[in-house]
CSV table of C-alpha atoms in Angstrom, one decimal:
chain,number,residue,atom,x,y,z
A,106,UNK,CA,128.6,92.0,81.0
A,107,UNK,CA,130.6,95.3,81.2
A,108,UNK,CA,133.9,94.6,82.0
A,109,UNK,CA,136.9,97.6,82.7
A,110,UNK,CA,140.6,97.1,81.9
A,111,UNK,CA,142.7,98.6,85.3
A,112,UNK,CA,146.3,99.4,84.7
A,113,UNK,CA,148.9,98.8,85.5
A,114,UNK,CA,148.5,96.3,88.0
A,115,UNK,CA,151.4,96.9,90.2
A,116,UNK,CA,153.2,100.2,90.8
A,117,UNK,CA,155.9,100.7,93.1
A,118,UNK,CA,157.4,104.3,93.9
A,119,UNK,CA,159.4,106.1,96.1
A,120,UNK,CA,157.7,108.4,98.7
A,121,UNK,CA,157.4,111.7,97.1
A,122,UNK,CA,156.9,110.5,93.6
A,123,UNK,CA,153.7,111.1,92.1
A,124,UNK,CA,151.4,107.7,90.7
A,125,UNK,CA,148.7,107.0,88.6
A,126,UNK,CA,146.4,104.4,87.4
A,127,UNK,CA,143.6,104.2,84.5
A,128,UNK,CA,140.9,102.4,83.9
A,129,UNK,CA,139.5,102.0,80.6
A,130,UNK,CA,136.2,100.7,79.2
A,131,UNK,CA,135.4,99.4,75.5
A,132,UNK,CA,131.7,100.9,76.2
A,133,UNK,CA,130.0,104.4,77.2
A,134,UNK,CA,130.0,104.1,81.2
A,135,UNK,CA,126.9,105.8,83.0
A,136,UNK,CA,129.3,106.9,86.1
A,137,UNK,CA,132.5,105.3,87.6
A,138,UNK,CA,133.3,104.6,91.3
A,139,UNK,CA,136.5,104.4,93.2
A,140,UNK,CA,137.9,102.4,95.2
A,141,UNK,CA,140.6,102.0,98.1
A,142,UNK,CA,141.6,99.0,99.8
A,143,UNK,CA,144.2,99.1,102.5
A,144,UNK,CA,146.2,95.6,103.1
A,145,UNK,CA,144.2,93.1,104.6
A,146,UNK,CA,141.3,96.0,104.4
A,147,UNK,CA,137.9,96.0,102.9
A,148,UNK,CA,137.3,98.5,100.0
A,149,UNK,CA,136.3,102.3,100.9
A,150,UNK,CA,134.4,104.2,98.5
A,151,UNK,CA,136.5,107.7,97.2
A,152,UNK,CA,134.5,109.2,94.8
A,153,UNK,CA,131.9,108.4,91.8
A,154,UNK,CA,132.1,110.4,88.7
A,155,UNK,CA,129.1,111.1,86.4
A,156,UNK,CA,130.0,113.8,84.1
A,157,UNK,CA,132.1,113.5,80.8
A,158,UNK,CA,135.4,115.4,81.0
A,159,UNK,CA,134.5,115.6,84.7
A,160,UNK,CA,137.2,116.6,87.1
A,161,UNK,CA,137.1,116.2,91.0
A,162,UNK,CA,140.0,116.7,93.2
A,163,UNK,CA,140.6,115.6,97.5
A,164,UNK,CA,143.7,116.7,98.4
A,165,UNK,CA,146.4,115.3,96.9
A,166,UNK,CA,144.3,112.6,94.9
A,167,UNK,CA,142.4,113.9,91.3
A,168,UNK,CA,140.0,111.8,89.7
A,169,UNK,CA,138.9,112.5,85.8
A,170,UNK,CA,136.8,110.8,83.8
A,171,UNK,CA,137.2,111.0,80.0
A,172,UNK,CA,135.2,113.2,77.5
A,173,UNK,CA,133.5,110.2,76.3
A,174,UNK,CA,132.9,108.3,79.3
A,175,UNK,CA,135.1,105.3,78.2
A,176,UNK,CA,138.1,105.7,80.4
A,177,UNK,CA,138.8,107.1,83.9
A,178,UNK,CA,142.1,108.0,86.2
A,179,UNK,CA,143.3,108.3,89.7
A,180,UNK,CA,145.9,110.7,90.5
A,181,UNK,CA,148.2,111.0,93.5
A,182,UNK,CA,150.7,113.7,93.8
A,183,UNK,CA,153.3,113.2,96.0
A,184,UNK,CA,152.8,109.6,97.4
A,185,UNK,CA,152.9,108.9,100.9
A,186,UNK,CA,153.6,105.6,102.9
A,187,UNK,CA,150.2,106.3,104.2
A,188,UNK,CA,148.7,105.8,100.1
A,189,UNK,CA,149.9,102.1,100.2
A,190,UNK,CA,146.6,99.8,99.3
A,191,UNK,CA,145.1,98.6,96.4
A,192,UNK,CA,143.0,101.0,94.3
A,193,UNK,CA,140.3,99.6,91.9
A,194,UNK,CA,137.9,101.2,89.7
A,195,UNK,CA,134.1,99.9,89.4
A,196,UNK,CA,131.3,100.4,87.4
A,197,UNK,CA,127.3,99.9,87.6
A,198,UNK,CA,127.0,97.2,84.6
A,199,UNK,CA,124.9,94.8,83.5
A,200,UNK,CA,121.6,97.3,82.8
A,201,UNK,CA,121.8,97.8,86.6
A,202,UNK,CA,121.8,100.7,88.8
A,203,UNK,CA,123.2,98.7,91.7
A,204,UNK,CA,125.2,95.7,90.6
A,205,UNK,CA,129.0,96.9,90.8
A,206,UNK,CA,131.7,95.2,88.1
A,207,UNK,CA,135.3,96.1,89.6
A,208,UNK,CA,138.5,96.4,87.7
A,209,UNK,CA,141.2,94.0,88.8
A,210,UNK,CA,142.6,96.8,90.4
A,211,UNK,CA,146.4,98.8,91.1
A,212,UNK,CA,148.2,97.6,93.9
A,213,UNK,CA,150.7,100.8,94.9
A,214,UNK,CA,153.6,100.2,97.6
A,215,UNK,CA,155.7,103.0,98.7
A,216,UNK,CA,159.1,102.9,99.4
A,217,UNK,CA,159.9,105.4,102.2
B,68,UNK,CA,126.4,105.1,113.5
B,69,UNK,CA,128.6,101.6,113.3
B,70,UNK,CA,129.4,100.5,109.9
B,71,UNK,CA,128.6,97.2,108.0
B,72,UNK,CA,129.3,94.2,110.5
B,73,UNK,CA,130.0,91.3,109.6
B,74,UNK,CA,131.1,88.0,111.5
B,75,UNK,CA,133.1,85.8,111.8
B,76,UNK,CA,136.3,88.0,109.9
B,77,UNK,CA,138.3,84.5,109.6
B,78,UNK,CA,136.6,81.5,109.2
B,79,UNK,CA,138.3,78.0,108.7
B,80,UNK,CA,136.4,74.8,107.2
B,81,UNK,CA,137.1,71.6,106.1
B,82,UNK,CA,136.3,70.2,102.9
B,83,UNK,CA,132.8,69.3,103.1
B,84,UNK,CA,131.1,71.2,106.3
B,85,UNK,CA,129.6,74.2,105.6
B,86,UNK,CA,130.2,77.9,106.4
B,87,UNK,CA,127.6,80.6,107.5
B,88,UNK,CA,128.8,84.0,107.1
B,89,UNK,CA,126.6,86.8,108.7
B,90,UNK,CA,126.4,90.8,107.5
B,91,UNK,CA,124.3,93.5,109.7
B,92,UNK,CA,124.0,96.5,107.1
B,93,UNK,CA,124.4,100.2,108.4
B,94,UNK,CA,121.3,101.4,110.3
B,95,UNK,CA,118.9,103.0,107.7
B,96,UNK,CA,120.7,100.6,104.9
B,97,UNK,CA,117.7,98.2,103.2
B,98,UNK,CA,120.0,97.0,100.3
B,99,UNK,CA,123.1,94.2,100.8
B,100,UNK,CA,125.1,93.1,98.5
B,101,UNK,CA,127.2,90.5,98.9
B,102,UNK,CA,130.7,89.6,96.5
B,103,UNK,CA,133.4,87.6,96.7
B,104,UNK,CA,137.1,88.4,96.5
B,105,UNK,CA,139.6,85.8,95.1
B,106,UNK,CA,143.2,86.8,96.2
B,107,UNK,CA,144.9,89.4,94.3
B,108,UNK,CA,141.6,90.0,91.8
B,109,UNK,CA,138.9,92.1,92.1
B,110,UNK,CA,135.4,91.6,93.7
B,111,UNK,CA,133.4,89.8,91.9
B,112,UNK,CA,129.9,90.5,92.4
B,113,UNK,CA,127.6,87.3,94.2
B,114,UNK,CA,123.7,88.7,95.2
B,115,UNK,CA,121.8,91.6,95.7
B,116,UNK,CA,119.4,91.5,98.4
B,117,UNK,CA,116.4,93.2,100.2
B,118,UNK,CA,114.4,92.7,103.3
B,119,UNK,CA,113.3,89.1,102.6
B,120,UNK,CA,113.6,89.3,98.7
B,121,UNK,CA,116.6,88.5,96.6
B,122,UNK,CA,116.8,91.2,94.1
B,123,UNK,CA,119.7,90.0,91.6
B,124,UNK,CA,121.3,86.4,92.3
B,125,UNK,CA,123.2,86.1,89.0
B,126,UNK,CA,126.6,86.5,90.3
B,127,UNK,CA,126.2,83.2,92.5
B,128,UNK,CA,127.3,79.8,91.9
B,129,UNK,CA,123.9,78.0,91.2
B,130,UNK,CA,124.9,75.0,93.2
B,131,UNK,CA,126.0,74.9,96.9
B,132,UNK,CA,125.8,78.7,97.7
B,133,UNK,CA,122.5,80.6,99.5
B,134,UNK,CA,121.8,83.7,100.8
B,135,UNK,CA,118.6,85.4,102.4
B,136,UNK,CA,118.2,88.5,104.3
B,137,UNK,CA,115.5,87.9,106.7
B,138,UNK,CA,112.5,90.3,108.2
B,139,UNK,CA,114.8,90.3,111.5
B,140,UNK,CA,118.5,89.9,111.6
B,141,UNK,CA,121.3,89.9,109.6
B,142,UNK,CA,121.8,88.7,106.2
B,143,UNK,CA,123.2,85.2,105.9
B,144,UNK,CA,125.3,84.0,103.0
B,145,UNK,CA,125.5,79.9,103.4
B,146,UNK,CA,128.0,77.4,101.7
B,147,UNK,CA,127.3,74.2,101.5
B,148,UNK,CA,129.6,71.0,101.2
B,149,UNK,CA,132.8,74.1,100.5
B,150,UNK,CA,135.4,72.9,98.2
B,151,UNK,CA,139.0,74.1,98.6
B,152,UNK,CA,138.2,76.5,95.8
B,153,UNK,CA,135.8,78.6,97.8
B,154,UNK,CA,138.4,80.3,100.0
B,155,UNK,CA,138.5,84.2,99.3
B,156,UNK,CA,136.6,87.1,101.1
B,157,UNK,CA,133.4,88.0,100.8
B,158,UNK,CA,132.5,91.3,101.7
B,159,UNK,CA,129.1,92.3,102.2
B,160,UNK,CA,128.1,96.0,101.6
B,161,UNK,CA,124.9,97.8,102.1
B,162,UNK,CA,123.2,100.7,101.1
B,163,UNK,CA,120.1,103.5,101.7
B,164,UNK,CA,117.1,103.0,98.8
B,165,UNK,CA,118.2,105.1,96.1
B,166,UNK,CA,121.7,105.4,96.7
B,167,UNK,CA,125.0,104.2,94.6
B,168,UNK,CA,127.1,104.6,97.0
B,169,UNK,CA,128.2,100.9,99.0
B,170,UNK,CA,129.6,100.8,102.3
B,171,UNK,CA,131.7,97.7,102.6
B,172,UNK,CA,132.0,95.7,106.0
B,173,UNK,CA,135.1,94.3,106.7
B,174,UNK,CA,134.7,91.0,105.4
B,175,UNK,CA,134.8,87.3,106.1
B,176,UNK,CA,138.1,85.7,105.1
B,177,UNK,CA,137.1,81.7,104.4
B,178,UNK,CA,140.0,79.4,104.7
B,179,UNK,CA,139.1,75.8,103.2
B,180,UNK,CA,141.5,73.5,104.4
């Protein structure tokens, strides 16, 4: 089945500092969701991305997704103690339009 | 509109008895999905589900697990006989016909003791 490599898999920084994690794919992906998870949470969708070389910003988080659909990133600029959580990337694999394979996923703490 | 229910959010068993967890998708929402989440890992998809069809069951265990999504009420994912090695959360998310986008409910966090 597809399968996506999330890195890295912890990240601490200090409040202000910016953070990013990747996700990266050995196959051409179709589109590629994201996720947040707060502590103790359940996941909440961000954004999908479709488009190679596609771009989408919301607020201080950017989201690309690679020329040739292989490899994806989150951005955050300028963390906050409110972007603490677990952020995982996910894909629609398996020849299905519905079944969702998620990365292991980036757990960011901020240090305030 | 209330999100994805789902109930109980903590559930405890003993080895051996069996746990019922229940998901009521968003109004509108015809599709369920249903995964499980080991601790620190990823969710791991379970069972795709439709009004009184399962769709996909591939991600499920093929012994002791069930799930069905009746004409009327929620959807029901049942484990029989749970083992120690079934604790996690399972989440259940729906979604409108024709839609990628998942809504996640806030999950059932199973404690085998």
């Amino acid at each position: 089945g597809q399968q996506v490599m999330q890195i890295p898999q912890y990240q601490h920084v200090q409040e202000g500092e910016d953070f990013t994690t990747y996700c990266n794919s050995s196959t051409t992906l179709s589109n590629i969701q994201w996720y947040k998870q707060r502590p103790g949470g359940h996941p909440v969708f961000l954004i999908q991305l479709v488009k190679s070389g596609e771009v989408k910003k919301q607020k201080r988080l950017t989201f690309q997704f690679g020329e040739a659909k292989k490899n994806s990133s989150l951005h955050i600029t300028a963390t906050q103690t409110t972007d603490v959580g677990t952020y995982f990337c996910a894909v629609m694999g398996g020849g299905s339009n519905y079944k969702l394979t998620f990365g292991k996923g980036t757990l960011l703490t901020v240090n305030p | 509109n209330a999100g994805v229910m789902q109930n109980p959010r903590h559930l405890v068993r003993r080895r051996g008895q069996e746990a019922r967890l229940r998901c009521s998708p968003m109004k509108g929402h015809s599709h369920v999905y249903w995964y499980r989440q080991l601790p620190e890992e990823g969710l791991k998809f379970m069972v795709y589900l439709q009004k009184e069809n399962i769709i996909d069951e591939s991600g499920m265990p093929k012994e002791r697990f069930s799930a069905e999504f009746p004409k009327e009420g929620p959807s029901i994912l049942r484990i029989q006989q749970v083992v120690r090695g079934d604790s996690a959360a399972y989440f259940c998310a729906s979604s409108p016909p024709g839609s990628g986008e998942q809504f996640f409910g806030p999950g059932t966090r199973l404690t085998v003791l």
